PDB file of N, CA and C in Angstrom:
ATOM      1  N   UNK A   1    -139.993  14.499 196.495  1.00 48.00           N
ATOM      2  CA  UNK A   1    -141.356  14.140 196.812  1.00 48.00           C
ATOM      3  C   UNK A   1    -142.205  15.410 196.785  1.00 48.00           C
ATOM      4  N   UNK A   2    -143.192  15.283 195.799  1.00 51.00           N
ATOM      5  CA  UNK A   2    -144.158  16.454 196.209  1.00 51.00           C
ATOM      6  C   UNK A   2    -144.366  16.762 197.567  1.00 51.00           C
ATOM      7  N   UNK A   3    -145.536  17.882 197.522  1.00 53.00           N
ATOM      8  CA  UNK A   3    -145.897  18.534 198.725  1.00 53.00           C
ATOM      9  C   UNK A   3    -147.430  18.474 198.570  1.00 53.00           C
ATOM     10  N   UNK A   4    -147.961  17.664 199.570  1.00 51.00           N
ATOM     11  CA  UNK A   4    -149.180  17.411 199.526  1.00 51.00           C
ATOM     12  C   UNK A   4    -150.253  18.191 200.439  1.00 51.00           C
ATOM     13  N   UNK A   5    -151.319  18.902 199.980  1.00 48.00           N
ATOM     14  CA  UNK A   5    -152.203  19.826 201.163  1.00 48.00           C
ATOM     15  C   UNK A   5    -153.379  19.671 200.516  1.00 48.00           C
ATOM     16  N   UNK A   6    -153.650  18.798 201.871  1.00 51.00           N
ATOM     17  CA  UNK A   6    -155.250  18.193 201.576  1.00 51.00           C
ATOM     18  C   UNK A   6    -156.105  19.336 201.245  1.00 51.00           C
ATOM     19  N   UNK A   7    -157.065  19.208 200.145  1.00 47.00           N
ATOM     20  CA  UNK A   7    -158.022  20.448 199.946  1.00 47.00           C
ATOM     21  C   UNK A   7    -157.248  21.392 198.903  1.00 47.00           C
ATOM     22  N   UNK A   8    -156.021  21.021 198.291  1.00 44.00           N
ATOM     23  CA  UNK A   8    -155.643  21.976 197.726  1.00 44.00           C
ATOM     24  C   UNK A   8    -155.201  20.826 196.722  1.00 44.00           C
ATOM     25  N   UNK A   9    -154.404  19.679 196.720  1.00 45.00           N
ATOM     26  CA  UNK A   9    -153.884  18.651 196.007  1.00 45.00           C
ATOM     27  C   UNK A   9    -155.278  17.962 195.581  1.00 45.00           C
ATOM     28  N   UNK A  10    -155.677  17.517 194.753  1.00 43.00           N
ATOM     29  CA  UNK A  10    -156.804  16.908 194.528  1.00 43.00           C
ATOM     30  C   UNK A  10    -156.858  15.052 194.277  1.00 43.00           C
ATOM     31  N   UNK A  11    -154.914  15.165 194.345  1.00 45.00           N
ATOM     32  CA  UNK A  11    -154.750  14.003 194.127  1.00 45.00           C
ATOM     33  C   UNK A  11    -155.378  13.266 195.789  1.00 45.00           C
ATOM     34  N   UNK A  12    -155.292  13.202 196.645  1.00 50.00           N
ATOM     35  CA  UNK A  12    -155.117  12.826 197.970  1.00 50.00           C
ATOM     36  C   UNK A  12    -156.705  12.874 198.669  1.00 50.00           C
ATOM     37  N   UNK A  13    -158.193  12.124 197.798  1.00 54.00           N
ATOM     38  CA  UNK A  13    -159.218  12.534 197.476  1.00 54.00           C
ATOM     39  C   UNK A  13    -159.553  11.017 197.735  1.00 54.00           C
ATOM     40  N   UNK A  14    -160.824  10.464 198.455  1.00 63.00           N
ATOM     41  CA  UNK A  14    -161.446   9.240 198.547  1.00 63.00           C
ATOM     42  C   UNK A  14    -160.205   8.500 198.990  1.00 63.00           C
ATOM     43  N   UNK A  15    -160.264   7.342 198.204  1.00 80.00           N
ATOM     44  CA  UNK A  15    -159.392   5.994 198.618  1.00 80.00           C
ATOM     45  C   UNK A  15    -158.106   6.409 198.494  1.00 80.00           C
ATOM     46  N   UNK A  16    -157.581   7.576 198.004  1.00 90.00           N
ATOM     47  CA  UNK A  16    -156.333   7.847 198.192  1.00 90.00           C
ATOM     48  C   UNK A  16    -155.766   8.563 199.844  1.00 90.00           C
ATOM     49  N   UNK A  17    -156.790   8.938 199.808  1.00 92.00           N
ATOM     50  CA  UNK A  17    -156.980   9.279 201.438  1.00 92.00           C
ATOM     51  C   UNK A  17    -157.156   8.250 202.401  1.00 92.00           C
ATOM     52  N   UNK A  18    -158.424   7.722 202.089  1.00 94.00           N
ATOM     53  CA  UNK A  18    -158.465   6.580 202.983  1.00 94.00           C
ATOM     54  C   UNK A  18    -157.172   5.719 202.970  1.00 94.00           C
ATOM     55  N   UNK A  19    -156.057   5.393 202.264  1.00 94.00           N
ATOM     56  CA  UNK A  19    -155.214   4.370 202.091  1.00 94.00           C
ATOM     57  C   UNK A  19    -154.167   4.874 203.156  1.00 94.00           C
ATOM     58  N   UNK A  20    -154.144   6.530 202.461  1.00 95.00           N
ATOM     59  CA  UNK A  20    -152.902   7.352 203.432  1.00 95.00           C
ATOM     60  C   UNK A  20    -153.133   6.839 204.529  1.00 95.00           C
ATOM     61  N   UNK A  21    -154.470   7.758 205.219  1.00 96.00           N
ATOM     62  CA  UNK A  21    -154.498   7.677 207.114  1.00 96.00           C
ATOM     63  C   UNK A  21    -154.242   5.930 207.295  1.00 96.00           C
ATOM     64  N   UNK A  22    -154.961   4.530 206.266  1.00 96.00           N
ATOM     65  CA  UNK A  22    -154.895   3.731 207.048  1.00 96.00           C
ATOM     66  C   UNK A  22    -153.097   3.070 207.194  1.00 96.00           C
ATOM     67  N   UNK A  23    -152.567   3.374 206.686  1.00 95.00           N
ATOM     68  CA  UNK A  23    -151.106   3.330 206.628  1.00 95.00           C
ATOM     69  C   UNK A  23    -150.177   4.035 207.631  1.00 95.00           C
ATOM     70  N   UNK A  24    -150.894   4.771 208.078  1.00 95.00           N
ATOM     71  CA  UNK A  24    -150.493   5.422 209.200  1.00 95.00           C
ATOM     72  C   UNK A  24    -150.904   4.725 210.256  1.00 95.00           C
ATOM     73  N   UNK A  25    -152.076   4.473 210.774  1.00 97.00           N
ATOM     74  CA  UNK A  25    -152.975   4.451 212.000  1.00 97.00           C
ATOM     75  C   UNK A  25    -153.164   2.935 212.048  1.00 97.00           C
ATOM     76  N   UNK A  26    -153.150   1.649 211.234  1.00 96.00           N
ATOM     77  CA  UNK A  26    -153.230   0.727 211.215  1.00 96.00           C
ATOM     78  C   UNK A  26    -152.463  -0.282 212.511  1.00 96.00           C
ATOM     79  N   UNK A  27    -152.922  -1.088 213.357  1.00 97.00           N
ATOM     80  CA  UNK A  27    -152.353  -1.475 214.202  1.00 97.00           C
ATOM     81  C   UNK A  27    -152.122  -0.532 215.198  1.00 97.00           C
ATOM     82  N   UNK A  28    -152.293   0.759 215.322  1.00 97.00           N
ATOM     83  CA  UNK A  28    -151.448   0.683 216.426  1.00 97.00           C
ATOM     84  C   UNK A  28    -152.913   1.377 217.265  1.00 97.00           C
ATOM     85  N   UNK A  29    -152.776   2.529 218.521  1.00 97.00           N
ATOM     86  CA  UNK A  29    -153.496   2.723 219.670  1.00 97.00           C
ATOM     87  C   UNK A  29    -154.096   4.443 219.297  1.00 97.00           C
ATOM     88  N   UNK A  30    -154.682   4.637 219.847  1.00 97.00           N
ATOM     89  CA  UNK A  30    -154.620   6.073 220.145  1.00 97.00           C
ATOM     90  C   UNK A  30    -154.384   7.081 221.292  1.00 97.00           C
ATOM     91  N   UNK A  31    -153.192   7.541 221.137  1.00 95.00           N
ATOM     92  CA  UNK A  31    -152.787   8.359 222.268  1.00 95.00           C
ATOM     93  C   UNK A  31    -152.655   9.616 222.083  1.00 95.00           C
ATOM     94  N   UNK A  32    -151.680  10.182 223.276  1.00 94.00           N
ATOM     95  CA  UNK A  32    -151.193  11.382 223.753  1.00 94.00           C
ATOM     96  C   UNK A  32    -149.944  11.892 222.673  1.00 94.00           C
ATOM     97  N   UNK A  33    -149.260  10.941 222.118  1.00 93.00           N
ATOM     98  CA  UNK A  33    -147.821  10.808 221.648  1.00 93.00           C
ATOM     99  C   UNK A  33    -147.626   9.946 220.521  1.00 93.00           C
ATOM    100  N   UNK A  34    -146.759  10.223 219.498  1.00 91.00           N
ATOM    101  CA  UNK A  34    -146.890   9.296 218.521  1.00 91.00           C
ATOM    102  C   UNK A  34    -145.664   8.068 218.869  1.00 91.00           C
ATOM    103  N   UNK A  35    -145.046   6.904 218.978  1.00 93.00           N
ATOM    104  CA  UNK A  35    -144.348   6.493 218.903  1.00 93.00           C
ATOM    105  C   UNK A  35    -145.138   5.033 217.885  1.00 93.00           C
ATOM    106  N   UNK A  36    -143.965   4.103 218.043  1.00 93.00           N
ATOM    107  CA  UNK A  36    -143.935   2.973 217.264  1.00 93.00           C
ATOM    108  C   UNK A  36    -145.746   2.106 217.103  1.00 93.00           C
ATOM    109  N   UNK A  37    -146.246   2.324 218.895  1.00 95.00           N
ATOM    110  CA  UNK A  37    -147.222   1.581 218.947  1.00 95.00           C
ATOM    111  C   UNK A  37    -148.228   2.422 218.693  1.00 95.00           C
ATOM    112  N   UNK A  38    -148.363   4.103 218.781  1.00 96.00           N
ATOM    113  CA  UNK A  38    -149.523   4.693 219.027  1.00 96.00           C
ATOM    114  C   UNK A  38    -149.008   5.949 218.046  1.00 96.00           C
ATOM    115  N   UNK A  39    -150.667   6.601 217.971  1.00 97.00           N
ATOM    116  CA  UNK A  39    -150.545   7.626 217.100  1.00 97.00           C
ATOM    117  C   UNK A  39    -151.460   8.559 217.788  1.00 97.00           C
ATOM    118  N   UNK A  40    -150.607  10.063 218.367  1.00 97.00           N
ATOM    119  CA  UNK A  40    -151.794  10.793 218.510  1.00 97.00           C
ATOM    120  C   UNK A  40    -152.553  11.364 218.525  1.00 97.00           C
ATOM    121  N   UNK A  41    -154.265  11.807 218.882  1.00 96.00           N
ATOM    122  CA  UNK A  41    -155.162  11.568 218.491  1.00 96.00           C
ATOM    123  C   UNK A  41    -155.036  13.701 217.986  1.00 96.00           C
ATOM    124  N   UNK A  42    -154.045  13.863 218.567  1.00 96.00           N
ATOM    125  CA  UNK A  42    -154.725  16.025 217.808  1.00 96.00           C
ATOM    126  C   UNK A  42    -154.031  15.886 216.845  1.00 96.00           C
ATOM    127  N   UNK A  43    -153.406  14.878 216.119  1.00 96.00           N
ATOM    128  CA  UNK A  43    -153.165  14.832 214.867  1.00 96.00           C
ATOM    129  C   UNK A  43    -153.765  14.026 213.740  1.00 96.00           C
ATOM    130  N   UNK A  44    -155.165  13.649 214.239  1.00 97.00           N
ATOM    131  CA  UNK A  44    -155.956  13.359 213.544  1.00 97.00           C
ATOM    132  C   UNK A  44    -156.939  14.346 212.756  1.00 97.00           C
ATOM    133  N   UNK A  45    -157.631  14.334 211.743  1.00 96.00           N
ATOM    134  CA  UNK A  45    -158.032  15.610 211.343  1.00 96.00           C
ATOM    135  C   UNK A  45    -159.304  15.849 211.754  1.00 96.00           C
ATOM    136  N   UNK A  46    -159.529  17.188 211.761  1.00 95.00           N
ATOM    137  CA  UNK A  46    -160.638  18.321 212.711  1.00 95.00           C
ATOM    138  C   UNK A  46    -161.792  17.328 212.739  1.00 95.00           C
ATOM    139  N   UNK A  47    -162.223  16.896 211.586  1.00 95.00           N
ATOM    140  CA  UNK A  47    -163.324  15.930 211.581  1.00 95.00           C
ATOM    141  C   UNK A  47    -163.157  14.585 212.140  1.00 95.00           C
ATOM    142  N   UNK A  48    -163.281  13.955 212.686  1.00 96.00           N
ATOM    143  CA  UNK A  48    -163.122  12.389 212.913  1.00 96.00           C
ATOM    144  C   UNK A  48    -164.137  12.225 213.969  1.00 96.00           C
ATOM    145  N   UNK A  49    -164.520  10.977 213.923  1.00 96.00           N
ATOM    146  CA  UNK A  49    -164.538  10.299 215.163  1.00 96.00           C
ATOM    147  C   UNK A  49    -164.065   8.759 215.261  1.00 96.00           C
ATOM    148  N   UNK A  50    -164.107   8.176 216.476  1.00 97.00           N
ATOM    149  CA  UNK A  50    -163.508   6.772 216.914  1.00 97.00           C
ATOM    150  C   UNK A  50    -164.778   6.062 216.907  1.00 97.00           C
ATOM    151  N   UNK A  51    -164.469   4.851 216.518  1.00 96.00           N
ATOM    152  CA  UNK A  51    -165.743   3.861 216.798  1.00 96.00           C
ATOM    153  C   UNK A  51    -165.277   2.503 217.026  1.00 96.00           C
ATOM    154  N   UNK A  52    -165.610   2.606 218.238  1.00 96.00           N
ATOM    155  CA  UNK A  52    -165.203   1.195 219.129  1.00 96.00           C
ATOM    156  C   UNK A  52    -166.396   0.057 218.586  1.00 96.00           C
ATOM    157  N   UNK A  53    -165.527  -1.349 218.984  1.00 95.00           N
ATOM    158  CA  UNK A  53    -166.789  -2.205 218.737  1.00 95.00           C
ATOM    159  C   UNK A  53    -167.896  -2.305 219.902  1.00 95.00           C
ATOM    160  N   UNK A  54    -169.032  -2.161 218.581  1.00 93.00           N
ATOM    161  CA  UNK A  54    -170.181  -1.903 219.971  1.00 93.00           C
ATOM    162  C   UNK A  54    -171.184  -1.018 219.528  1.00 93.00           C
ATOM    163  N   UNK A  55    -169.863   0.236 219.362  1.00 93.00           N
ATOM    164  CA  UNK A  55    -170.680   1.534 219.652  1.00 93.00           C
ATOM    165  C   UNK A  55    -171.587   1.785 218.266  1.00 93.00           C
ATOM    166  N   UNK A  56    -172.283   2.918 218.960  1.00 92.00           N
ATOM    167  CA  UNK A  56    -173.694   2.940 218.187  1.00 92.00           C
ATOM    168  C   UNK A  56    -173.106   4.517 217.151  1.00 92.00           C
ATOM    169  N   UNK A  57    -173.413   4.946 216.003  1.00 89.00           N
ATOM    170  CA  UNK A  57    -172.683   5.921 215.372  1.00 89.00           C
ATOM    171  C   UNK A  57    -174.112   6.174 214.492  1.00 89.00           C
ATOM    172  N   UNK A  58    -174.245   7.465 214.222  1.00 89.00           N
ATOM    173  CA  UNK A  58    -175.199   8.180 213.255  1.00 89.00           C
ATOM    174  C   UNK A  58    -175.026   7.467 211.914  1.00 89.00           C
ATOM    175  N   UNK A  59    -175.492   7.721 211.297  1.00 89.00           N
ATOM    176  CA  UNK A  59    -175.735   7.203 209.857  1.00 89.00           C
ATOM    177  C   UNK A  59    -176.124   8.721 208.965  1.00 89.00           C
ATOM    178  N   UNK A  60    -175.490   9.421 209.218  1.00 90.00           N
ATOM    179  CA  UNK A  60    -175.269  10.755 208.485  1.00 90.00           C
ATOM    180  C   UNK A  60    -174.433  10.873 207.140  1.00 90.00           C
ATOM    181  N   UNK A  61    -173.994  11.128 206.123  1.00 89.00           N
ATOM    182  CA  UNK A  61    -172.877  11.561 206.066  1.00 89.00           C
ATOM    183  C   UNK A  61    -172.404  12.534 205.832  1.00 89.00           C
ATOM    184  N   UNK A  62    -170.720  12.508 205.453  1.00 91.00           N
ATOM    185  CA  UNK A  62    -170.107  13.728 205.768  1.00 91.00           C
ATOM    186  C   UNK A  62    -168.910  13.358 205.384  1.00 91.00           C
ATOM    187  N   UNK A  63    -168.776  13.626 204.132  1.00 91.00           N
ATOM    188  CA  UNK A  63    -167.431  13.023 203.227  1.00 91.00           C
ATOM    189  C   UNK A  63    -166.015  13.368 203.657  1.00 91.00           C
ATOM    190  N   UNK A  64    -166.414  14.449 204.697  1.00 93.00           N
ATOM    191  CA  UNK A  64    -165.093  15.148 204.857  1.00 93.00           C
ATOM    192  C   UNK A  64    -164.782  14.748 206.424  1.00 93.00           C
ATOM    193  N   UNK A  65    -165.840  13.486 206.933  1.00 95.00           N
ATOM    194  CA  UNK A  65    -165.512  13.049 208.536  1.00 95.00           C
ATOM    195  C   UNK A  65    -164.335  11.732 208.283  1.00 95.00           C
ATOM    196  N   UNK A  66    -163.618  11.926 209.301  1.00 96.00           N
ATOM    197  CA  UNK A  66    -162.627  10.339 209.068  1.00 96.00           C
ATOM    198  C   UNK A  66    -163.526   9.498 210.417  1.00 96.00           C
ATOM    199  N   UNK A  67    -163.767   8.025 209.539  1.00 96.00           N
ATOM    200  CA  UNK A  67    -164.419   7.343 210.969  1.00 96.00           C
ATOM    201  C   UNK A  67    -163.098   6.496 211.293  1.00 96.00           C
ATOM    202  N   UNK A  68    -162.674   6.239 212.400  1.00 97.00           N
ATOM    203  CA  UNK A  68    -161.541   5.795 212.490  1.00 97.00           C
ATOM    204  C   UNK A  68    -162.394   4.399 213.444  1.00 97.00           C
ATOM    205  N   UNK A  69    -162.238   2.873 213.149  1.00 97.00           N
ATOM    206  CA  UNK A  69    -162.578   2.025 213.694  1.00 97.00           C
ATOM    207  C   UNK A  69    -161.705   1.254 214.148  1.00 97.00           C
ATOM    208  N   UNK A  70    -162.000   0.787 215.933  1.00 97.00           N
ATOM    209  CA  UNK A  70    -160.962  -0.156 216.585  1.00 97.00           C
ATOM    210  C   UNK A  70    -161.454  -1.512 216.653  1.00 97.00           C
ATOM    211  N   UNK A  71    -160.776  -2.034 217.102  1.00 97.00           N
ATOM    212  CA  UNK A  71    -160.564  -3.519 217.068  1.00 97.00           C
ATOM    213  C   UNK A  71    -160.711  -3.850 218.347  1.00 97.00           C
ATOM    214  N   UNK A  72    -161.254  -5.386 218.872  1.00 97.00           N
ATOM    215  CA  UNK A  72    -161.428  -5.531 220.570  1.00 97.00           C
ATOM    216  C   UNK A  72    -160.190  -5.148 220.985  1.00 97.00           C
ATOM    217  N   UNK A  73    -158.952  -5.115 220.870  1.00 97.00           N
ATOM    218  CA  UNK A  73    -157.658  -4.673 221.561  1.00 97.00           C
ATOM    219  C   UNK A  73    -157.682  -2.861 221.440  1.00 97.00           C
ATOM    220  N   UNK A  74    -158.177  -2.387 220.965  1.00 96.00           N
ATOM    221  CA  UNK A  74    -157.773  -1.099 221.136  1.00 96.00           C
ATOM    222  C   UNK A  74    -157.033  -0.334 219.865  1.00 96.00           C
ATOM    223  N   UNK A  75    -156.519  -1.564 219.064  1.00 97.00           N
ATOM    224  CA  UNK A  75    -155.946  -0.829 217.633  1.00 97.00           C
ATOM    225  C   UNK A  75    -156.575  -0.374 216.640  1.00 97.00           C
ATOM    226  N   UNK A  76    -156.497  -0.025 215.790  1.00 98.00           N
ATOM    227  CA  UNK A  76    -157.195   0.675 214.708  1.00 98.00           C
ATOM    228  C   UNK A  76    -157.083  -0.226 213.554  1.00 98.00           C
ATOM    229  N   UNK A  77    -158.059  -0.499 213.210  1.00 97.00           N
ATOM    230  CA  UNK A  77    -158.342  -1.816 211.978  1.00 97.00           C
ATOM    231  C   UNK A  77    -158.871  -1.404 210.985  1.00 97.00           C
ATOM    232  N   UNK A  78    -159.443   0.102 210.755  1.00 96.00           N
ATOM    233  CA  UNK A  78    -159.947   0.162 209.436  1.00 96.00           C
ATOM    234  C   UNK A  78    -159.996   1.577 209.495  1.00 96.00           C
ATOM    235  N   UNK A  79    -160.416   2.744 208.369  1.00 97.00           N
ATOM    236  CA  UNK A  79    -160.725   4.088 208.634  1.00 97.00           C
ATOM    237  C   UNK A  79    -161.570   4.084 207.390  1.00 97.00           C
ATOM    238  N   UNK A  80    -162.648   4.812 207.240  1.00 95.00           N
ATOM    239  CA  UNK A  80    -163.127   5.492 206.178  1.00 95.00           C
ATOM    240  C   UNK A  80    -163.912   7.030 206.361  1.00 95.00           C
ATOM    241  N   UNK A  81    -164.266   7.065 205.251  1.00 93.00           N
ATOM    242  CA  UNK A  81    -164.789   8.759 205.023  1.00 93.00           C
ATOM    243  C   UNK A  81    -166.249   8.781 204.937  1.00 93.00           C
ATOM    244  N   UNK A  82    -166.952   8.554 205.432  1.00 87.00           N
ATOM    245  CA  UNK A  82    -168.349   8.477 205.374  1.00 87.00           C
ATOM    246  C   UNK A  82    -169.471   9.701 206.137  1.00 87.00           C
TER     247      UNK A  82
END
């Protein structure tokens, strides 16, 4: 398996990105610890933020932010780069 480093691989760019993190982060929580149900959150990258339902979020963008969006339970249902 290659060796992939974001910013240096060019393959791993838009929806190839977006697909990665949501394959990761899909369903489960955000925590302290990674296990089966949760993934956690200082291993998300430098840029991100969370967006609960509800919340109110800039309309900026910033290709290089991950928006990571939850679901009324607390899981993570979608991510993009905006």
């Amino acid at each position: 398996m290659p060796l992939v480093v974001p910013g240096i691989n060019s393959s791993l760019t838009g929806n190839n990105q977006q697909s990665s993190w949501l394959s990761k982060l899909a369903g489960k929580k955000l925590g302290d610890k990674h296990d089966e149900t949760s993934f956690a959150r200082q291993d998300l990258p430098k840029q991100h933020r969370v967006l609960e339902p509800g919340s109110m979020a800039t309309q900026d963008f910033n290709k290089d932010r991950m928006n990571v969006h939850l679901g009324e339970d607390g899981t993570v249902k979608h991510v993009d780069f905006k």
